[in-house]
Amino acid sequence: MNQPLFLQPIFQERIWGGTALKEQFGYPLPSENTGECWAISAHPNGPSIVKNGPFKGKTLIELWDNHPELFGNQKEQVFPLLTKILDANADLSVQVHPNDDYADKHENGELGKTECWYIIDCKPGAELIYGHTAKSKEELVSLIEAGSWDQFLRRVPVAPGDFFYVPSGTIHALCEGTLVLETQQSSDTTYRVYDYDRFDHQGNKRELHLQKAIDVSTVPHHDAKQNVHIESKPGVEITSFIKEKYFSVYKWEIDGRAEFTQDQPFLLVSIIEGNGKITINNESNSIVKGDHFILPTQTEQFTIEGQLKAIVSHI
Ligand code: ZN
């Protein structure tokens, strides 16, 4: 298989979701509270389905299990990454995720969750919660127990194009008015610390997971190191945001015609702006904002033409 595997997104309703995924990407949404587009997923809570080619109709889970050659014959049991687009129409709960060891022990063998965010769009003055002020576990516990959220939580301003690396153990939350592309480990484990005392549509408060959150939170918080660099090649400017244990993430800004060599086992590509086409072995596919695809190992050389922006990741 030397062609892109285009994937059908899965949508998840959330109390903090809205309609930006339809307004911005034209997706047919199941409700007015759609919070998450699971764009490239092999997680059992929402696996992607292939839209084209000989594997049309198969899930990404089936491909990972039965066609490891597409992914360079990795040893991991499960497809390791998950790409989402999140519409934070309201504040998300303040939360923290476990690392691999803790999730394996306490969550039935789930992966931990290290994630990162590319801010696609946000309203003026938007913020997010990234880290906290406690200097010791004792201080963390007492600030949480006292509900001293203004004192405890660290708010940072955000602008379109910003990038944040969120290692497991980081207390964080997306806040109202942000549209984010998230690249993360393939995990659905979240420990909620604070949910603004909100009620869901059934009139219930969502469960908090204070003890687990306290267990896994990194104290004191350190801002993750980032080493962003930009490289210009014919037809493309490549911004490298992060190269870490679980993933590397880039932005490709294509203007004209750019040639690429596949030097990874596989690439995850999400088109976040513009349109164009991708050509491999004389076969072309048009690509447009909102498309998500995987370039398997066998796509050795490829050309992208057009005016577009993509977020690209690999293990
Ligand atoms: Zn998170």
Coordinates of C-alpha atoms and ligand atoms in Angstrom, one line a residue:
M1 CA 0.0 0.0 0.0
N2 CA 1.8 3.1 -1.2
Q3 CA -1.1 5.5 -1.0
P4 CA -2.4 7.7 1.8
L5 CA -4.9 6.0 4.1
F6 CA -7.7 8.6 4.5
L7 CA -9.7 8.3 7.7
Q8 CA -13.3 9.0 8.7
P9 CA -13.4 11.2 11.8
I10 CA -15.4 10.2 14.9
F11 CA -17.2 12.8 16.9
Q12 CA -17.7 12.9 20.6
E13 CA -20.3 14.9 22.5
R14 CA -19.0 16.8 25.5
I15 CA -20.7 19.3 27.9
W16 CA -18.0 21.9 27.0
G17 CA -18.3 21.3 23.2
G18 CA -20.0 23.5 20.5
T19 CA -20.3 23.8 16.8
A20 CA -16.9 25.2 15.7
L21 CA -16.0 21.8 14.1
K22 CA -18.8 22.3 11.7
E23 CA -18.2 26.0 11.2
Q24 CA -14.5 25.7 10.7
F25 CA -14.1 22.3 9.0
G26 CA -17.6 21.6 7.6
Y27 CA -17.9 18.3 9.5
P28 CA -21.5 16.9 9.9
L29 CA -21.8 17.1 13.7
P30 CA -24.1 14.8 15.8
S31 CA -25.0 17.6 18.2
E32 CA -24.6 21.3 19.2
N33 CA -22.3 20.1 22.0
T34 CA -19.6 18.3 19.9
G35 CA -16.4 18.7 21.7
E36 CA -14.0 16.3 20.1
C37 CA -13.2 15.1 16.6
W38 CA -11.2 11.9 16.9
A39 CA -9.3 12.3 13.6
I40 CA -6.7 9.6 13.6
S41 CA -7.6 7.0 16.3
A42 CA -7.1 3.3 17.0
H43 CA -8.5 3.7 20.5
P44 CA -11.5 1.3 21.2
N45 CA -13.6 4.3 22.4
G46 CA -13.6 5.6 18.8
P47 CA -11.5 3.9 16.1
S48 CA -11.1 5.6 12.7
I49 CA -12.3 3.8 9.6
V50 CA -10.4 3.9 6.3
K51 CA -12.2 5.7 3.5
N52 CA -10.3 4.7 0.4
G53 CA -8.3 2.0 -1.3
P54 CA -8.0 -1.7 -0.7
F55 CA -8.5 -1.3 3.1
K56 CA -11.7 0.8 2.8
G57 CA -14.1 0.0 5.7
K58 CA -11.4 -1.4 7.9
T59 CA -10.7 0.2 11.3
L60 CA -7.2 1.4 12.2
I61 CA -7.2 -1.2 15.0
E62 CA -7.7 -4.0 12.4
L63 CA -4.9 -2.5 10.2
W64 CA -2.5 -2.2 13.1
D65 CA -3.2 -5.8 14.2
N66 CA -3.3 -7.5 10.7
H67 CA -1.1 -5.3 8.5
P68 CA 1.9 -4.3 10.6
E69 CA 4.0 -3.8 7.4
L70 CA 2.0 -0.6 6.8
F71 CA 3.6 0.8 10.0
G72 CA 7.1 -0.5 9.7
N73 CA 6.4 -3.6 11.9
Q74 CA 6.3 -1.8 15.3
K75 CA 6.4 -3.9 18.4
E76 CA 3.8 -2.0 20.4
Q77 CA 0.6 -3.9 21.1
V78 CA -1.6 -0.9 20.1
F79 CA -1.4 2.0 17.6
P80 CA 0.5 4.5 19.8
L81 CA -0.9 7.9 18.8
L82 CA -4.2 9.7 18.7
T83 CA -4.9 12.9 16.8
K84 CA -8.0 15.0 17.9
I85 CA -9.4 18.4 17.2
L86 CA -11.0 19.9 20.3
D87 CA -13.6 22.7 20.3
A88 CA -13.5 24.2 23.8
N89 CA -16.7 26.2 23.5
A90 CA -16.7 26.3 27.3
D91 CA -13.9 25.6 29.9
L92 CA -12.8 22.0 30.1
S93 CA -12.4 20.4 33.5
V94 CA -9.1 21.0 35.2
Q95 CA -7.4 17.6 34.8
V96 CA -4.2 15.6 34.9
H97 CA -3.2 12.3 33.1
P98 CA -1.2 9.4 34.4
N99 CA 2.1 8.1 33.0
D100 CA 2.4 4.6 31.4
D101 CA 3.3 2.8 34.7
Y102 CA 0.5 4.3 36.7
A103 CA -2.1 3.8 33.9
D104 CA -0.9 0.2 33.4
K105 CA -1.4 -0.6 37.1
H106 CA -4.6 1.4 37.8
E107 CA -6.4 1.5 34.5
N108 CA -6.4 -2.0 33.1
G109 CA -3.3 -1.7 31.0
E110 CA -4.2 1.6 29.3
L111 CA -1.3 3.7 28.1
G112 CA -0.4 6.9 30.0
K113 CA -1.2 10.2 28.4
T114 CA 1.3 12.7 27.3
E115 CA -0.2 15.2 24.9
C116 CA 0.5 18.4 23.0
W117 CA -1.6 21.1 21.6
Y118 CA -1.4 23.2 18.4
I119 CA -3.8 26.2 18.8
I120 CA -5.7 26.4 15.5
D121 CA -7.8 29.3 16.5
C122 CA -8.9 31.1 19.6
K123 CA -10.9 34.2 20.7
P124 CA -9.0 37.3 21.6
G125 CA -7.7 37.1 25.2
A126 CA -8.1 33.3 25.4
E127 CA -6.1 31.5 28.1
L128 CA -5.4 28.0 29.2
I129 CA -4.5 26.4 32.4
Y130 CA -1.0 25.0 32.4
G131 CA 0.6 23.9 35.6
H132 CA 0.1 25.1 39.2
T133 CA 1.8 27.0 42.0
A134 CA 2.2 24.4 44.7
K135 CA 5.8 23.8 45.9
S136 CA 5.2 20.5 47.6
K137 CA 2.6 17.6 47.6
E138 CA 1.3 18.9 51.0
E139 CA 0.7 22.3 49.6
L140 CA -1.0 20.8 46.5
V141 CA -3.3 18.8 48.6
S142 CA -4.2 21.7 50.9
L143 CA -4.9 24.1 48.0
I144 CA -7.1 21.4 46.2
E145 CA -8.9 20.6 49.5
A146 CA -9.5 24.3 50.2
G147 CA -10.8 24.9 46.6
S148 CA -8.3 27.8 46.3
W149 CA -8.3 27.5 42.5
D150 CA -7.4 31.1 41.7
Q151 CA -4.3 30.7 43.8
F152 CA -3.5 27.2 42.7
L153 CA -3.9 27.2 39.0
R154 CA -1.5 28.9 36.5
R155 CA -3.2 30.6 33.6
V156 CA -1.3 31.4 30.4
P157 CA -2.4 33.5 27.4
V158 CA -2.8 31.7 24.0
A159 CA -2.8 32.9 20.4
P160 CA -3.4 31.0 17.1
G161 CA -0.2 29.1 16.1
D162 CA 1.0 28.5 19.7
F163 CA 2.2 25.1 20.7
F164 CA 2.1 23.5 24.2
Y165 CA 3.7 20.2 25.3
V166 CA 1.8 18.6 28.1
P167 CA 3.7 15.7 29.7
S168 CA 1.7 13.3 31.9
G169 CA 1.5 14.7 35.4
T170 CA 0.9 18.3 34.2
I171 CA -2.3 19.9 35.6
H172 CA -4.0 21.5 32.7
A173 CA -7.2 22.6 31.0
L174 CA -8.3 24.1 27.8
C175 CA -10.4 27.2 28.4
E176 CA -13.4 28.7 26.6
G177 CA -12.9 29.9 23.0
T178 CA -10.0 27.7 21.8
L179 CA -9.8 25.3 18.9
V180 CA -6.9 22.9 19.2
L181 CA -5.3 20.1 17.4
E182 CA -4.1 17.6 20.0
T183 CA -1.5 14.9 19.4
Q184 CA -1.4 12.4 22.2
Q185 CA -0.6 8.9 23.3
S186 CA -3.5 6.6 22.5
S187 CA -5.2 6.8 25.9
D188 CA -8.6 8.0 27.2
T189 CA -7.7 8.3 30.9
T190 CA -8.3 11.6 32.6
Y191 CA -8.3 12.4 36.3
R192 CA -10.6 15.4 36.9
V193 CA -9.5 17.8 39.6
Y194 CA -12.1 20.5 39.3
D195 CA -15.1 20.9 37.1
Y196 CA -16.3 24.4 38.0
D197 CA -19.2 22.8 40.0
R198 CA -21.0 22.3 36.7
F199 CA -24.0 20.1 36.0
D200 CA -24.4 18.0 32.9
H201 CA -27.7 17.7 30.9
Q202 CA -29.0 15.1 33.3
G203 CA -28.4 17.5 36.3
N204 CA -25.4 15.5 37.6
K205 CA -22.0 16.7 38.4
R206 CA -19.2 14.8 36.6
E207 CA -17.1 12.6 38.8
L208 CA -13.8 14.0 40.2
H209 CA -10.8 11.7 40.8
L210 CA -8.9 13.6 43.4
Q211 CA -6.8 10.9 45.0
K212 CA -5.5 9.6 41.6
A213 CA -4.9 13.2 40.5
I214 CA -2.9 13.9 43.6
D215 CA -0.9 10.7 43.1
V216 CA 0.1 11.5 39.5
S217 CA 0.6 15.3 39.6
T218 CA 4.1 16.5 39.1
V219 CA 5.2 18.8 42.0
P220 CA 6.5 21.4 41.6
H221 CA 5.4 22.2 38.1
H222 CA 8.1 22.9 35.5
D223 CA 7.3 24.4 32.1
A224 CA 8.2 21.7 29.5
K225 CA 11.3 22.6 27.4
Q226 CA 10.5 23.4 23.8
N227 CA 13.0 23.7 21.0
V228 CA 11.0 25.1 18.1
H229 CA 12.9 25.5 14.9
I230 CA 11.9 26.4 11.3
E231 CA 13.4 25.1 8.1
S232 CA 12.6 26.4 4.6
K233 CA 12.8 24.1 1.6
P234 CA 11.5 24.5 -1.9
G235 CA 7.7 24.9 -1.6
V236 CA 7.5 24.3 2.1
E237 CA 8.3 25.8 5.5
I238 CA 8.6 23.1 8.2
T239 CA 8.2 24.1 11.8
S240 CA 9.5 21.5 14.2
F241 CA 7.7 21.9 17.6
I242 CA 8.7 18.9 19.6
K243 CA 10.8 15.7 19.4
E244 CA 10.1 13.7 22.5
K245 CA 9.8 10.1 23.7
Y246 CA 6.2 9.5 22.5
F247 CA 5.9 11.7 19.4
S248 CA 7.4 14.4 17.2
V249 CA 5.2 17.1 15.8
Y250 CA 5.6 19.5 12.9
K251 CA 3.7 22.1 10.9
W252 CA 4.1 22.0 7.2
E253 CA 3.2 25.2 5.3
I254 CA 3.0 24.4 1.7
D255 CA 3.1 27.1 -0.9
G256 CA 3.6 25.7 -4.4
R257 CA 5.2 22.3 -4.9
A258 CA 7.2 20.4 -2.3
E259 CA 8.9 17.0 -2.5
F260 CA 9.2 14.7 0.5
T261 CA 11.0 11.5 1.3
Q262 CA 9.3 9.2 3.9
D263 CA 12.0 8.7 6.5
Q264 CA 9.7 7.5 9.3
P265 CA 7.8 4.2 9.8
F266 CA 4.6 6.1 9.1
L267 CA 3.3 9.7 9.3
L268 CA 0.0 11.1 10.6
V269 CA -1.1 14.2 8.6
S270 CA -4.0 16.6 9.4
I271 CA -4.8 19.4 6.9
I272 CA -5.8 22.4 9.0
E273 CA -6.0 25.1 6.3
G274 CA -6.2 25.4 2.5
N275 CA -6.1 22.7 -0.1
G276 CA -4.0 21.0 -2.7
K277 CA -3.0 17.5 -3.8
I278 CA -0.7 14.8 -2.8
T279 CA 1.0 12.7 -5.5
I280 CA 2.7 9.3 -5.0
N281 CA 3.9 7.1 -7.9
N282 CA 1.9 9.3 -10.4
E283 CA -1.3 8.8 -8.5
S284 CA -2.9 12.0 -7.1
N285 CA -5.4 12.6 -4.3
S286 CA -6.9 16.0 -3.6
I287 CA -6.5 17.1 0.0
V288 CA -8.5 19.8 1.8
K289 CA -8.8 21.4 5.2
G290 CA -10.4 18.8 7.5
D291 CA -8.8 15.8 5.9
H292 CA -6.7 13.4 8.0
F293 CA -4.6 10.6 6.7
I294 CA -1.7 8.2 7.4
L295 CA 1.2 7.8 5.0
P296 CA 2.3 4.2 5.5
T297 CA 5.9 3.0 5.3
Q298 CA 5.6 2.2 1.6
T299 CA 5.0 5.9 0.6
E300 CA 8.7 6.4 -0.1
Q301 CA 8.5 9.6 -2.1
F302 CA 5.7 12.0 -2.3
T303 CA 4.9 15.5 -3.6
I304 CA 2.4 18.0 -2.2
E305 CA 1.2 20.9 -4.2
G306 CA -1.1 23.7 -3.3
Q307 CA -1.5 26.3 -0.5
L308 CA -2.1 24.5 2.8
K309 CA -1.1 24.0 6.4
A310 CA -0.8 20.6 7.9
I311 CA 0.1 19.3 11.4
V312 CA 2.2 16.2 11.0
S313 CA 3.4 13.7 13.6
H314 CA 5.2 10.4 14.0
I315 CA 6.4 8.2 16.8
Ligands
ZN1 ZN -5.7 16.5 28.8

